[in-house]
Amino acid sequence: MEFSSLLDTSLNLNAKPPPLPPPPPDYAKQEGESQSFTAFGRNEERGALVEEINRMSAENKKLTEMLSMMCENYSGLRSQLAEYRSKKRKSNDNVESSSSDEDSSNKTLIKPNIISHSHVRTQASDTSLVMKDGYQWRKYGQKVTRDNPSPRAYFKCSFAPTCPVKKKVQRSVEDQSIVIATYEGEHNHPHPSKVEAPPNRSSPSLSPLAPRITLDLTNSTPSSDDLRGKAQVQHCLVEQMASTLTKDPTFKAALAAAISGKFLQQNKW
DNA sequence: CGATTTTGACCGGCGC
DNA sequence: GCGCCGGTCAAAATCG
């Protein structure tokens, strides 16, 4: 719910290269050896750009394949879930929300529980169930449930002592790299990251659907101070950002998680 | 030393 | 009533 407003998963996957900086006007005045050198440099740059375009196109194709595969898996899982629910529910078809499965404790509640689900793909080696969504959570229990060998962790919001929000975090049965978090209730306090920048704990404020991507921009600092280098610096920045994103192995996973999260929200999961 | 995590015990609901 | 199960509590352990 709240995360959909915080996260914009729209990505422009167009493989168009950024506009080239205009060539310096004094290039045309060069002649002889320097002219052939610049021509060679242009050809080399063009070739590199073509190569870059091809690489990004291939990347785009891969991502498209991943997305279609995820859609397939999602529809399959959804049908399985529907079948499972129809078996389990039997007579009580008055459950108003499909998201509140296995929650039979709200029979005495007057107002409906606010429950939301969030799915995050993490590194397979990451055994922790801590989700960096910007709030401060205090773990108060852990259980191994019957339907899932992975333990389910119970968290309370510890940012405000009166905050009633709880969340359950458990790895998916199907894919151990996917962490499913179920949020219950509404925060009665503003988001910590909106109040102030959180102290430098191990987990900075992040949306649960937005894994951290680190961009190393230290190498692109221009050394020259002339104006001609400005456009080139921008070009370098764009190139390095694109290169960092496409080379980062976690980017695919992050993208997949973001897309699947958006997908699930759109289908009123 | 305070905050947080771990983990076994406990509680209440539910089905048989 | 009994056992199972999910959820919570709270003391001990751990961490920064």
PDB file of C-alpha atoms (C1' of nucleotides) in Angstrom:
ATOM      1  CA  MET A   1       0.000   0.000   0.000  1.00  0.00           C
ATOM      2  CA  GLU A   2       2.267   2.743   1.193  1.00  0.00           C
ATOM      3  CA  PHE A   3       5.168   1.365  -0.748  1.00  0.00           C
ATOM      4  CA  SER A   4       3.415   1.714  -4.033  1.00  0.00           C
ATOM      5  CA  SER A   5       3.418   5.407  -3.504  1.00  0.00           C
ATOM      6  CA  LEU A   6       7.013   5.492  -2.453  1.00  0.00           C
ATOM      7  CA  LEU A   7       8.348   3.434  -5.238  1.00  0.00           C
ATOM      8  CA  ASP A   8       8.350   4.199  -8.863  1.00  0.00           C
ATOM      9  CA  THR A   9       9.246   1.057 -10.708  1.00  0.00           C
ATOM     10  CA  SER A  10       8.868   2.514 -14.110  1.00  0.00           C
ATOM     11  CA  LEU A  11      12.099   1.965 -15.923  1.00  0.00           C
ATOM     12  CA  ASN A  12      13.131   3.247 -19.249  1.00  0.00           C
ATOM     13  CA  LEU A  13      14.856   0.321 -20.843  1.00  0.00           C
ATOM     14  CA  ASN A  14      15.426   1.974 -24.143  1.00  0.00           C
ATOM     15  CA  ALA A  15      18.855   1.223 -25.339  1.00  0.00           C
ATOM     16  CA  LYS A  16      19.329   4.594 -26.855  1.00  0.00           C
ATOM     17  CA  PRO A  17      22.706   6.048 -26.045  1.00  0.00           C
ATOM     18  CA  PRO A  18      22.846   9.492 -24.555  1.00  0.00           C
ATOM     19  CA  PRO A  19      23.341  12.296 -27.058  1.00  0.00           C
ATOM     20  CA  LEU A  20      26.914  12.747 -27.973  1.00  0.00           C
ATOM     21  CA  PRO A  21      28.569  15.949 -26.930  1.00  0.00           C
ATOM     22  CA  PRO A  22      29.103  18.282 -29.878  1.00  0.00           C
ATOM     23  CA  PRO A  23      32.570  17.992 -31.312  1.00  0.00           C
ATOM     24  CA  PRO A  24      34.858  20.846 -30.536  1.00  0.00           C
ATOM     25  CA  PRO A  25      34.933  23.307 -33.429  1.00  0.00           C
ATOM     26  CA  ASP A  26      38.687  23.386 -33.646  1.00  0.00           C
ATOM     27  CA  TYR A  27      38.803  19.751 -34.734  1.00  0.00           C
ATOM     28  CA  ALA A  28      38.067  20.725 -38.351  1.00  0.00           C
ATOM     29  CA  LYS A  29      41.021  23.058 -38.383  1.00  0.00           C
ATOM     30  CA  GLN A  30      43.400  20.314 -37.489  1.00  0.00           C
ATOM     31  CA  GLU A  31      45.310  18.696 -40.310  1.00  0.00           C
ATOM     32  CA  GLY A  32      47.881  16.041 -41.062  1.00  0.00           C
ATOM     33  CA  GLU A  33      48.741  13.602 -38.385  1.00  0.00           C
ATOM     34  CA  SER A  34      46.424  15.042 -35.777  1.00  0.00           C
ATOM     35  CA  GLN A  35      43.478  14.895 -38.194  1.00  0.00           C
ATOM     36  CA  SER A  36      43.921  11.215 -38.867  1.00  0.00           C
ATOM     37  CA  PHE A  37      44.249  10.662 -35.160  1.00  0.00           C
ATOM     38  CA  THR A  38      40.945  12.362 -34.427  1.00  0.00           C
ATOM     39  CA  ALA A  39      39.228  10.484 -37.224  1.00  0.00           C
ATOM     40  CA  PHE A  40      40.518   7.268 -35.767  1.00  0.00           C
ATOM     41  CA  GLY A  41      39.318   8.360 -32.362  1.00  0.00           C
ATOM     42  CA  ARG A  42      35.831   9.049 -33.694  1.00  0.00           C
ATOM     43  CA  ASN A  43      35.641   5.693 -35.395  1.00  0.00           C
ATOM     44  CA  GLU A  44      36.756   4.024 -32.246  1.00  0.00           C
ATOM     45  CA  GLU A  45      34.182   5.909 -30.224  1.00  0.00           C
ATOM     46  CA  ARG A  46      31.466   5.027 -32.721  1.00  0.00           C
ATOM     47  CA  GLY A  47      32.429   1.401 -32.585  1.00  0.00           C
ATOM     48  CA  ALA A  48      32.359   1.469 -28.825  1.00  0.00           C
ATOM     49  CA  LEU A  49      28.934   3.046 -28.882  1.00  0.00           C
ATOM     50  CA  VAL A  50      27.617   0.466 -31.312  1.00  0.00           C
ATOM     51  CA  GLU A  51      29.011  -2.209 -29.089  1.00  0.00           C
ATOM     52  CA  GLU A  52      27.367  -0.566 -26.109  1.00  0.00           C
ATOM     53  CA  ILE A  53      24.043  -0.459 -27.919  1.00  0.00           C
ATOM     54  CA  ASN A  54      24.314  -4.116 -28.825  1.00  0.00           C
ATOM     55  CA  ARG A  55      25.182  -5.002 -25.271  1.00  0.00           C
ATOM     56  CA  MET A  56      22.268  -3.058 -23.873  1.00  0.00           C
ATOM     57  CA  SER A  57      19.932  -4.572 -26.426  1.00  0.00           C
ATOM     58  CA  ALA A  58      21.019  -8.016 -25.333  1.00  0.00           C
ATOM     59  CA  GLU A  59      20.498  -6.978 -21.738  1.00  0.00           C
ATOM     60  CA  ASN A  60      17.072  -5.676 -22.591  1.00  0.00           C
ATOM     61  CA  LYS A  61      16.220  -8.943 -24.268  1.00  0.00           C
ATOM     62  CA  LYS A  62      17.346 -10.904 -21.236  1.00  0.00           C
ATOM     63  CA  LEU A  63      15.246  -8.753 -18.947  1.00  0.00           C
ATOM     64  CA  THR A  64      12.247  -9.199 -21.194  1.00  0.00           C
ATOM     65  CA  GLU A  65      12.697 -12.947 -21.058  1.00  0.00           C
ATOM     66  CA  MET A  66      13.014 -12.807 -17.289  1.00  0.00           C
ATOM     67  CA  LEU A  67       9.847 -10.788 -17.049  1.00  0.00           C
ATOM     68  CA  SER A  68       7.851 -13.148 -19.215  1.00  0.00           C
ATOM     69  CA  MET A  69       9.153 -16.080 -17.200  1.00  0.00           C
ATOM     70  CA  MET A  70       8.102 -14.393 -14.006  1.00  0.00           C
ATOM     71  CA  CYS A  71       4.657 -13.733 -15.424  1.00  0.00           C
ATOM     72  CA  GLU A  72       4.384 -17.401 -16.252  1.00  0.00           C
ATOM     73  CA  ASN A  73       5.469 -18.442 -12.787  1.00  0.00           C
ATOM     74  CA  TYR A  74       3.150 -15.916 -11.246  1.00  0.00           C
ATOM     75  CA  SER A  75       0.087 -17.133 -13.089  1.00  0.00           C
ATOM     76  CA  GLY A  76       0.939 -20.700 -12.183  1.00  0.00           C
ATOM     77  CA  LEU A  77       1.398 -19.874  -8.536  1.00  0.00           C
ATOM     78  CA  ARG A  78      -1.743 -17.824  -8.506  1.00  0.00           C
ATOM     79  CA  SER A  79      -3.826 -20.666  -9.859  1.00  0.00           C
ATOM     80  CA  GLN A  80      -2.271 -22.986  -7.302  1.00  0.00           C
ATOM     81  CA  LEU A  81      -3.062 -20.544  -4.544  1.00  0.00           C
ATOM     82  CA  ALA A  82      -6.639 -20.138  -5.699  1.00  0.00           C
ATOM     83  CA  GLU A  83      -7.053 -23.883  -5.724  1.00  0.00           C
ATOM     84  CA  TYR A  84      -5.533 -24.170  -2.272  1.00  0.00           C
ATOM     85  CA  ARG A  85      -7.774 -21.467  -0.876  1.00  0.00           C
ATOM     86  CA  SER A  86     -10.905 -22.924  -2.357  1.00  0.00           C
ATOM     87  CA  LYS A  87     -10.091 -26.222  -0.716  1.00  0.00           C
ATOM     88  CA  LYS A  88      -9.261 -24.647   2.612  1.00  0.00           C
ATOM     89  CA  ARG A  89     -12.093 -22.234   2.803  1.00  0.00           C
ATOM     90  CA  LYS A  90     -14.899 -24.775   2.332  1.00  0.00           C
ATOM     91  CA  SER A  91     -17.942 -23.064   3.767  1.00  0.00           C
ATOM     92  CA  ASN A  92     -16.768 -19.741   5.123  1.00  0.00           C
ATOM     93  CA  ASP A  93     -16.808 -17.676   1.974  1.00  0.00           C
ATOM     94  CA  ASN A  94     -17.429 -14.484   3.871  1.00  0.00           C
ATOM     95  CA  VAL A  95     -13.788 -13.632   4.140  1.00  0.00           C
ATOM     96  CA  GLU A  96     -13.745 -10.120   2.822  1.00  0.00           C
ATOM     97  CA  SER A  97     -10.126  -9.809   1.954  1.00  0.00           C
ATOM     98  CA  SER A  98      -8.196 -12.337  -0.009  1.00  0.00           C
ATOM     99  CA  SER A  99      -4.983 -11.035   1.471  1.00  0.00           C
ATOM    100  CA  SER A 100      -5.900 -12.069   4.991  1.00  0.00           C
ATOM    101  CA  ASP A 101      -5.355 -15.737   4.484  1.00  0.00           C
ATOM    102  CA  GLU A 102      -4.718 -17.940   7.485  1.00  0.00           C
ATOM    103  CA  ASP A 103      -5.838 -15.105   9.670  1.00  0.00           C
ATOM    104  CA  SER A 104      -8.836 -16.321  11.571  1.00  0.00           C
ATOM    105  CA  SER A 105      -8.207 -14.125  14.568  1.00  0.00           C
ATOM    106  CA  ASN A 106     -10.083 -11.100  13.265  1.00  0.00           C
ATOM    107  CA  LYS A 107     -13.491 -12.454  13.985  1.00  0.00           C
ATOM    108  CA  THR A 108     -13.890 -10.164  16.964  1.00  0.00           C
ATOM    109  CA  LEU A 109     -12.535  -7.124  15.239  1.00  0.00           C
ATOM    110  CA  ILE A 110     -14.952  -4.410  14.325  1.00  0.00           C
ATOM    111  CA  LYS A 111     -12.753  -2.581  11.909  1.00  0.00           C
ATOM    112  CA  PRO A 112     -10.974  -4.581   9.245  1.00  0.00           C
ATOM    113  CA  ASN A 113      -7.312  -5.276   9.630  1.00  0.00           C
ATOM    114  CA  ILE A 114      -5.014  -3.448   7.301  1.00  0.00           C
ATOM    115  CA  ILE A 115      -2.793  -6.113   5.846  1.00  0.00           C
ATOM    116  CA  SER A 116      -0.392  -5.754   3.028  1.00  0.00           C
ATOM    117  CA  HIS A 117       2.097  -8.069   1.458  1.00  0.00           C
ATOM    118  CA  SER A 118       5.490  -7.309   0.122  1.00  0.00           C
ATOM    119  CA  HIS A 119       7.789  -9.561  -1.835  1.00  0.00           C
ATOM    120  CA  VAL A 120      11.511  -8.972  -1.969  1.00  0.00           C
ATOM    121  CA  ARG A 121      14.124 -10.997  -3.734  1.00  0.00           C
ATOM    122  CA  THR A 122      17.384 -11.136  -1.834  1.00  0.00           C
ATOM    123  CA  GLN A 123      20.770 -12.666  -2.334  1.00  0.00           C
ATOM    124  CA  ALA A 124      20.667 -16.401  -1.799  1.00  0.00           C
ATOM    125  CA  SER A 125      23.536 -16.099   0.643  1.00  0.00           C
ATOM    126  CA  ASP A 126      21.679 -13.538   2.668  1.00  0.00           C
ATOM    127  CA  THR A 127      20.202 -15.606   5.457  1.00  0.00           C
ATOM    128  CA  SER A 128      18.791 -12.692   7.375  1.00  0.00           C
ATOM    129  CA  LEU A 129      15.148 -11.808   7.167  1.00  0.00           C
ATOM    130  CA  VAL A 130      15.728  -8.159   7.845  1.00  0.00           C
ATOM    131  CA  MET A 131      13.989  -5.985   5.302  1.00  0.00           C
ATOM    132  CA  LYS A 132      15.284  -2.466   4.907  1.00  0.00           C
ATOM    133  CA  ASP A 133      12.082  -0.529   4.573  1.00  0.00           C
ATOM    134  CA  GLY A 134      13.147   2.458   6.597  1.00  0.00           C
ATOM    135  CA  TYR A 135      11.234   1.688   9.747  1.00  0.00           C
ATOM    136  CA  GLN A 136      12.758   0.437  12.943  1.00  0.00           C
ATOM    137  CA  TRP A 137      11.632  -3.068  13.762  1.00  0.00           C
ATOM    138  CA  ARG A 138      12.123  -5.073  16.879  1.00  0.00           C
ATOM    139  CA  LYS A 139      11.995  -8.809  16.537  1.00  0.00           C
ATOM    140  CA  TYR A 140       9.886 -10.408  19.213  1.00  0.00           C
ATOM    141  CA  GLY A 141       9.557 -13.962  18.063  1.00  0.00           C
ATOM    142  CA  GLN A 142      10.308 -16.610  15.527  1.00  0.00           C
ATOM    143  CA  LYS A 143       8.444 -19.756  14.638  1.00  0.00           C
ATOM    144  CA  VAL A 144       8.792 -22.606  12.234  1.00  0.00           C
ATOM    145  CA  THR A 145       5.404 -23.013  10.671  1.00  0.00           C
ATOM    146  CA  ARG A 146       3.893 -26.138   9.305  1.00  0.00           C
ATOM    147  CA  ASP A 147       3.583 -25.146   5.680  1.00  0.00           C
ATOM    148  CA  ASN A 148       7.046 -23.693   5.313  1.00  0.00           C
ATOM    149  CA  PRO A 149      10.377 -25.085   6.541  1.00  0.00           C
ATOM    150  CA  SER A 150      11.790 -21.590   6.716  1.00  0.00           C
ATOM    151  CA  PRO A 151      11.242 -19.880  10.063  1.00  0.00           C
ATOM    152  CA  ARG A 152       8.787 -17.020  10.253  1.00  0.00           C
ATOM    153  CA  ALA A 153      10.019 -13.959  12.105  1.00  0.00           C
ATOM    154  CA  TYR A 154       7.728 -11.573  13.967  1.00  0.00           C
ATOM    155  CA  PHE A 155       8.561  -7.893  14.185  1.00  0.00           C
ATOM    156  CA  LYS A 156       7.013  -4.900  15.917  1.00  0.00           C
ATOM    157  CA  CYS A 157       7.583  -1.320  14.925  1.00  0.00           C
ATOM    158  CA  SER A 158       9.922   0.127  17.511  1.00  0.00           C
ATOM    159  CA  PHE A 159      10.178   3.616  16.096  1.00  0.00           C
ATOM    160  CA  ALA A 160       7.216   4.764  18.191  1.00  0.00           C
ATOM    161  CA  PRO A 161       6.343   2.896  21.387  1.00  0.00           C
ATOM    162  CA  THR A 162       2.642   3.160  20.652  1.00  0.00           C
ATOM    163  CA  CYS A 163       2.864   2.113  17.032  1.00  0.00           C
ATOM    164  CA  PRO A 164       0.676  -0.987  16.581  1.00  0.00           C
ATOM    165  CA  VAL A 165       2.212  -2.136  13.317  1.00  0.00           C
ATOM    166  CA  LYS A 166       3.532  -5.658  13.149  1.00  0.00           C
ATOM    167  CA  LYS A 167       5.067  -7.566  10.339  1.00  0.00           C
ATOM    168  CA  LYS A 168       5.757 -11.187   9.625  1.00  0.00           C
ATOM    169  CA  VAL A 169       8.690 -12.081   7.445  1.00  0.00           C
ATOM    170  CA  GLN A 170       9.212 -15.489   5.909  1.00  0.00           C
ATOM    171  CA  ARG A 171      11.053 -16.900   2.967  1.00  0.00           C
ATOM    172  CA  SER A 172       8.990 -18.244   0.126  1.00  0.00           C
ATOM    173  CA  VAL A 173       8.517 -21.985  -0.137  1.00  0.00           C
ATOM    174  CA  GLU A 174       8.922 -21.841  -3.884  1.00  0.00           C
ATOM    175  CA  ASP A 175      11.951 -19.630  -4.054  1.00  0.00           C
ATOM    176  CA  GLN A 176      14.174 -19.275  -1.020  1.00  0.00           C
ATOM    177  CA  SER A 177      15.568 -16.059  -2.393  1.00  0.00           C
ATOM    178  CA  ILE A 178      12.176 -14.388  -2.102  1.00  0.00           C
ATOM    179  CA  VAL A 179      11.206 -12.954   1.244  1.00  0.00           C
ATOM    180  CA  ILE A 180       7.517 -12.432   1.883  1.00  0.00           C
ATOM    181  CA  ALA A 181       6.612  -9.789   4.423  1.00  0.00           C
ATOM    182  CA  THR A 182       3.103  -9.316   5.754  1.00  0.00           C
ATOM    183  CA  TYR A 183       2.369  -5.961   7.328  1.00  0.00           C
ATOM    184  CA  GLU A 184      -0.502  -5.555   9.777  1.00  0.00           C
ATOM    185  CA  GLY A 185      -1.837  -2.222  10.857  1.00  0.00           C
ATOM    186  CA  GLU A 186      -0.924   1.335  10.096  1.00  0.00           C
ATOM    187  CA  HIS A 187       1.922   3.405  11.415  1.00  0.00           C
ATOM    188  CA  ASN A 188       0.707   6.182  13.691  1.00  0.00           C
ATOM    189  CA  HIS A 189       3.884   8.135  13.135  1.00  0.00           C
ATOM    190  CA  PRO A 190       5.624   9.587  10.093  1.00  0.00           C
ATOM    191  CA  HIS A 191       8.165   7.623   8.157  1.00  0.00           C
ATOM    192  CA  PRO A 192      11.518   7.852   9.942  1.00  0.00           C
ATOM    193  CA  SER A 193      13.296   8.924   6.788  1.00  0.00           C
ATOM    194  CA  LYS A 194      10.870  11.813   6.404  1.00  0.00           C
ATOM    195  CA  VAL A 195      11.437  13.013   9.926  1.00  0.00           C
ATOM    196  CA  GLU A 196      15.175  12.912   9.803  1.00  0.00           C
ATOM    197  CA  ALA A 197      17.944  11.029   8.184  1.00  0.00           C
ATOM    198  CA  PRO A 198      18.331   7.845  10.176  1.00  0.00           C
ATOM    199  CA  PRO A 199      21.505   7.471  12.175  1.00  0.00           C
ATOM    200  CA  ASN A 200      24.175   5.494  10.456  1.00  0.00           C
ATOM    201  CA  ARG A 201      22.941   2.090  11.466  1.00  0.00           C
ATOM    202  CA  SER A 202      23.549  -0.883   9.301  1.00  0.00           C
ATOM    203  CA  SER A 203      20.344  -0.301   7.367  1.00  0.00           C
ATOM    204  CA  PRO A 204      19.634   3.057   5.833  1.00  0.00           C
ATOM    205  CA  SER A 205      16.143   4.002   4.804  1.00  0.00           C
ATOM    206  CA  LEU A 206      15.046   2.039   1.824  1.00  0.00           C
ATOM    207  CA  SER A 207      11.849   0.857   0.337  1.00  0.00           C
ATOM    208  CA  PRO A 208      11.436  -2.919   0.658  1.00  0.00           C
ATOM    209  CA  LEU A 209      11.176  -3.133  -3.063  1.00  0.00           C
ATOM    210  CA  ALA A 210      14.238  -1.115  -3.733  1.00  0.00           C
ATOM    211  CA  PRO A 211      17.398  -3.029  -3.001  1.00  0.00           C
ATOM    212  CA  ARG A 212      20.499  -0.968  -2.682  1.00  0.00           C
ATOM    213  CA  ILE A 213      22.434  -0.232  -5.818  1.00  0.00           C
ATOM    214  CA  THR A 214      25.820   1.319  -5.316  1.00  0.00           C
ATOM    215  CA  LEU A 215      27.134   3.601  -7.958  1.00  0.00           C
ATOM    216  CA  ASP A 216      30.820   4.214  -7.994  1.00  0.00           C
ATOM    217  CA  LEU A 217      31.260   7.683  -9.361  1.00  0.00           C
ATOM    218  CA  THR A 218      34.672   8.310  -8.009  1.00  0.00           C
ATOM    219  CA  ASN A 219      36.442   7.463 -11.205  1.00  0.00           C
ATOM    220  CA  SER A 220      34.520   9.867 -13.336  1.00  0.00           C
ATOM    221  CA  THR A 221      35.643  13.024 -11.652  1.00  0.00           C
ATOM    222  CA  PRO A 222      36.964  15.338 -14.339  1.00  0.00           C
ATOM    223  CA  SER A 223      40.390  16.697 -13.904  1.00  0.00           C
ATOM    224  CA  SER A 224      40.108  19.477 -16.463  1.00  0.00           C
ATOM    225  CA  ASP A 225      38.344  22.708 -15.682  1.00  0.00           C
ATOM    226  CA  ASP A 226      37.487  23.874 -19.171  1.00  0.00           C
ATOM    227  CA  LEU A 227      33.901  24.121 -20.367  1.00  0.00           C
ATOM    228  CA  ARG A 228      34.446  21.675 -23.183  1.00  0.00           C
ATOM    229  CA  GLY A 229      34.849  18.870 -20.717  1.00  0.00           C
ATOM    230  CA  LYS A 230      31.458  19.464 -19.169  1.00  0.00           C
ATOM    231  CA  ALA A 231      29.424  17.612 -21.766  1.00  0.00           C
ATOM    232  CA  GLN A 232      31.970  14.868 -21.801  1.00  0.00           C
ATOM    233  CA  VAL A 233      31.724  14.499 -18.050  1.00  0.00           C
ATOM    234  CA  GLN A 234      27.965  14.159 -18.341  1.00  0.00           C
ATOM    235  CA  HIS A 235      28.429  11.580 -21.011  1.00  0.00           C
ATOM    236  CA  CYS A 236      30.887   9.691 -18.839  1.00  0.00           C
ATOM    237  CA  LEU A 237      28.512   9.832 -15.922  1.00  0.00           C
ATOM    238  CA  VAL A 238      25.634   8.481 -17.944  1.00  0.00           C
ATOM    239  CA  GLU A 239      27.795   5.773 -19.403  1.00  0.00           C
ATOM    240  CA  GLN A 240      29.166   4.728 -16.085  1.00  0.00           C
ATOM    241  CA  MET A 241      25.753   4.696 -14.472  1.00  0.00           C
ATOM    242  CA  ALA A 242      24.407   2.517 -17.269  1.00  0.00           C
ATOM    243  CA  SER A 243      27.446   0.321 -17.118  1.00  0.00           C
ATOM    244  CA  THR A 244      27.250   0.007 -13.351  1.00  0.00           C
ATOM    245  CA  LEU A 245      23.600  -0.903 -13.493  1.00  0.00           C
ATOM    246  CA  THR A 246      23.929  -3.472 -16.230  1.00  0.00           C
ATOM    247  CA  LYS A 247      27.052  -5.056 -14.814  1.00  0.00           C
ATOM    248  CA  ASP A 248      25.767  -5.205 -11.264  1.00  0.00           C
ATOM    249  CA  PRO A 249      24.533  -8.767 -10.671  1.00  0.00           C
ATOM    250  CA  THR A 250      22.063  -7.536  -8.107  1.00  0.00           C
ATOM    251  CA  PHE A 251      20.453  -5.149 -10.528  1.00  0.00           C
ATOM    252  CA  LYS A 252      18.648  -7.915 -12.358  1.00  0.00           C
ATOM    253  CA  ALA A 253      17.370  -9.273  -9.095  1.00  0.00           C
ATOM    254  CA  ALA A 254      16.367  -5.823  -7.938  1.00  0.00           C
ATOM    255  CA  LEU A 255      14.573  -5.167 -11.187  1.00  0.00           C
ATOM    256  CA  ALA A 256      12.827  -8.511 -11.042  1.00  0.00           C
ATOM    257  CA  ALA A 257      11.718  -7.881  -7.478  1.00  0.00           C
ATOM    258  CA  ALA A 258      10.481  -4.419  -8.342  1.00  0.00           C
ATOM    259  CA  ILE A 259       8.553  -5.621 -11.348  1.00  0.00           C
ATOM    260  CA  SER A 260       7.052  -8.565  -9.527  1.00  0.00           C
ATOM    261  CA  GLY A 261       6.079  -6.325  -6.640  1.00  0.00           C
ATOM    262  CA  LYS A 262       4.360  -3.907  -8.946  1.00  0.00           C
ATOM    263  CA  PHE A 263       2.766  -6.797 -10.727  1.00  0.00           C
ATOM    264  CA  LEU A 264       1.355  -8.203  -7.537  1.00  0.00           C
ATOM    265  CA  GLN A 265       0.022  -4.845  -6.414  1.00  0.00           C
ATOM    266  CA  GLN A 266      -1.708  -4.290  -9.699  1.00  0.00           C
ATOM    267  CA  ASN A 267      -3.466  -7.612  -9.325  1.00  0.00           C
ATOM    268  CA  LYS A 268      -4.687  -6.742  -5.838  1.00  0.00           C
ATOM    269  CA  TRP A 269      -2.591  -9.421  -4.213  1.00  0.00           C
TER     270      TRP A 269
ATOM    271  C1'  DC B   1      25.199  -0.581  29.652  1.00  0.00           C
ATOM    272  C1'  DG B   2      21.215  -0.135  26.964  1.00  0.00           C
ATOM    273  C1'  DA B   3      19.186  -1.979  22.879  1.00  0.00           C
ATOM    274  C1'  DT B   4      18.334  -5.865  20.249  1.00  0.00           C
ATOM    275  C1'  DT B   5      18.100 -10.766  19.196  1.00  0.00           C
ATOM    276  C1'  DT B   6      17.419 -15.507  20.452  1.00  0.00           C
ATOM    277  C1'  DT B   7      14.682 -19.147  21.984  1.00  0.00           C
ATOM    278  C1'  DG B   8      11.961 -21.977  24.928  1.00  0.00           C
ATOM    279  C1'  DA B   9       7.670 -21.518  27.423  1.00  0.00           C
ATOM    280  C1'  DC B  10       3.149 -20.157  27.443  1.00  0.00           C
ATOM    281  C1'  DC B  11      -1.538 -18.962  25.719  1.00  0.00           C
ATOM    282  C1'  DG B  12      -5.683 -19.193  23.075  1.00  0.00           C
ATOM    283  C1'  DG B  13      -8.216 -20.856  19.057  1.00  0.00           C
ATOM    284  C1'  DC B  14      -9.633 -24.711  16.482  1.00  0.00           C
ATOM    285  C1'  DG B  15     -10.648 -29.402  14.978  1.00  0.00           C
ATOM    286  C1'  DC B  16     -11.429 -34.064  16.299  1.00  0.00           C
TER     287       DC B  16
ATOM    288  C1'  DG C   1     -10.658 -33.016  26.838  1.00  0.00           C
ATOM    289  C1'  DC C   2      -6.716 -33.353  24.084  1.00  0.00           C
ATOM    290  C1'  DG C   3      -3.428 -32.275  20.743  1.00  0.00           C
ATOM    291  C1'  DC C   4      -1.911 -29.234  17.177  1.00  0.00           C
ATOM    292  C1'  DC C   5      -0.668 -24.845  15.606  1.00  0.00           C
ATOM    293  C1'  DG C   6       0.208 -19.875  15.197  1.00  0.00           C
ATOM    294  C1'  DG C   7       1.278 -16.015  17.857  1.00  0.00           C
ATOM    295  C1'  DT C   8       3.292 -13.751  21.930  1.00  0.00           C
ATOM    296  C1'  DC C   9       6.004 -13.286  26.128  1.00  0.00           C
ATOM    297  C1'  DA C  10      10.090 -12.844  28.639  1.00  0.00           C
ATOM    298  C1'  DA C  11      14.541 -14.253  30.414  1.00  0.00           C
ATOM    299  C1'  DA C  12      19.037 -14.974  28.749  1.00  0.00           C
ATOM    300  C1'  DA C  13      22.447 -14.018  25.397  1.00  0.00           C
ATOM    301  C1'  DT C  14      24.538 -11.003  22.245  1.00  0.00           C
ATOM    302  C1'  DC C  15      25.865  -6.745  20.152  1.00  0.00           C
ATOM    303  C1'  DG C  16      27.598  -2.042  19.526  1.00  0.00           C
TER     304       DG C  16
END
